[in-house]
Amino acid sequence: MEEPVTTQPEESNVEAPDSSAVVGTSEQKSTDAEVERSEDNPDSSAITETSEQNICLEVEKPENKPDSSGDVSENTSEKPDDKPVVDSTSNTDKAAEGPEKGQTNGSTKEEPPSGLEKKIIRQIEYYFGDINLGKDKFLQQQIKEDDGWVKLETLLTFNRLHALSDDSGIIVQALRKSTSGLMEISEDELKVRRSPSKPLPELSRERQAELKARSVYAKGFPLDITLDELMAFFETFGMVENIFMRRDVKRKFKSSVFVLFQQKESATKFLEGDTLKYGEVELIRHFKDDYFKKKADEKIQRKEDSQKKDDEERSKKEAEDKQNLIEKITKGAILHLVNIGDDTVRDDIRNVFNDHGNVAWIDFDKGETEAWIRFDEKITATDAWESAKKAGDGKVEVNGVEVQGDVLEGDAELDHWKTIFRSQAARRQKVKGRGQQRGRGRGRGRGRPYEGKRGRGDADVGSAEGEPSAKAAKTTDD
């Protein structure tokens, strides 16, 4: 079976997290963090649809030995001094007679290439092909140095090619049997280059659309499947340019692949029919672009579902908190006054309402135009307000100014009680902190704890505890 030449996904909307461990270019790498981030967001920079150059590629270092299938990662970025000592070809294959000098590939009418030679042709033409060469920094640098020529001894340091053969004569002989016309061989047979008559295509919108039309996604393959087996399967639908085995962050095959066919008709053929099985497993199939759109829609739906769940939980908690608050408060105990005169002080308000109910707390500072009076449980705010109006012949005056009042109800009442409870909690925390500081000292820390200067606002007044201390200091009968 021919060994497939694997390439990176040709479109920039490739899902980077699934980068194949059997894919490699010169200097481009993707970390596991980049892999995870790209999978969560198919529209991230690692899979941008506007540029083939944005694809994140993973490079595998040269290994000393390929696996039994000869499935060794190609790596155009390895330096000559990293040359591996691997060879998965037989001695018989390597003993093939060398080619004549001075010819370019595709120019001879020799016998068809052998299985090994087909693998070599495919591998070399991948290195210099449209997908890899445009983003392979190492090869680009080599090409600039010698009018496009790259030494065969440099190419033989790449893992996959070296695993096929380490004999430059066999490499040259194989390339002469290629019919693509993509590669040229130097007269001394020591270098090769991409034919100047076949420049790299520009990544135009038309080019991107054409690539998308040839790219498919498929899932349902055995976890131990090989690239050769995948290539053999997909080539039953047409010639394959690239197979991309998707892997998780632990480099385990995810049972899915991206495949780029050479013709869009082959991609369409693969997707035809209601069902398609590999072995006994039915494959999930999409155009690759449709797959990314589907993943994006699923991500949006997950986000919406998560937001809905959070909203429901928040609403449930708010309802529970509200019910708990209702059970804690004294309903109808807060009287709200407005239109208070500028010169009014807290005692002026207290003096008016003390005769009509037991004032537990007054939330007011001089200069403010409104105040909140809390009565104890013995009398409601409504009773106190009506009593004050009756005593004033239908109106209530504080410090010579008629004021208006209403009893807090509903959410307004609950909001005010929330303020009260927060103030109480803050006051308890402050007192606790003050006591801890005194306990660590000397002198006053011995015997009866020192409680500090006691102001009028520090008087112990039952339920009034913890309301704003600045205002408590102005309440004379707390």
Short mmCIF file of C-alpha atoms in Angstrom, two decimals, residues 20 22 45 55 64 82 93 170 264 281 296 303 318 372 377-378 458:
data_model
loop_
_atom_site.label_atom_id
_atom_site.label_comp_id
_atom_site.label_asym_id
_atom_site.label_seq_id
_atom_site.Cartn_x
_atom_site.Cartn_y
_atom_site.Cartn_z
CA SER A 20 -2.24 15.55 13.50
CA VAL A 22 1.82 12.96 11.55
CA SER A 45 -6.93 33.30 14.60
CA ILE A 55 -2.90 27.84 9.92
CA ASN A 64 15.53 7.54 15.47
CA ASP A 82 19.61 16.45 13.08
CA ASP A 93 13.96 -0.97 -3.28
CA ILE A 170 16.71 6.81 -5.65
CA LYS A 264 -14.53 18.89 -5.89
CA VAL A 281 -19.57 2.08 11.95
CA ALA A 296 -20.04 27.57 15.85
CA LYS A 303 -23.68 29.69 25.63
CA GLU A 318 -33.45 36.07 44.44
CA TRP A 372 -37.02 57.42 57.25
CA GLU A 377 -43.49 46.47 66.77
CA LYS A 378 -45.97 47.97 69.22
CA ASP A 458 -23.45 53.64 70.88
#
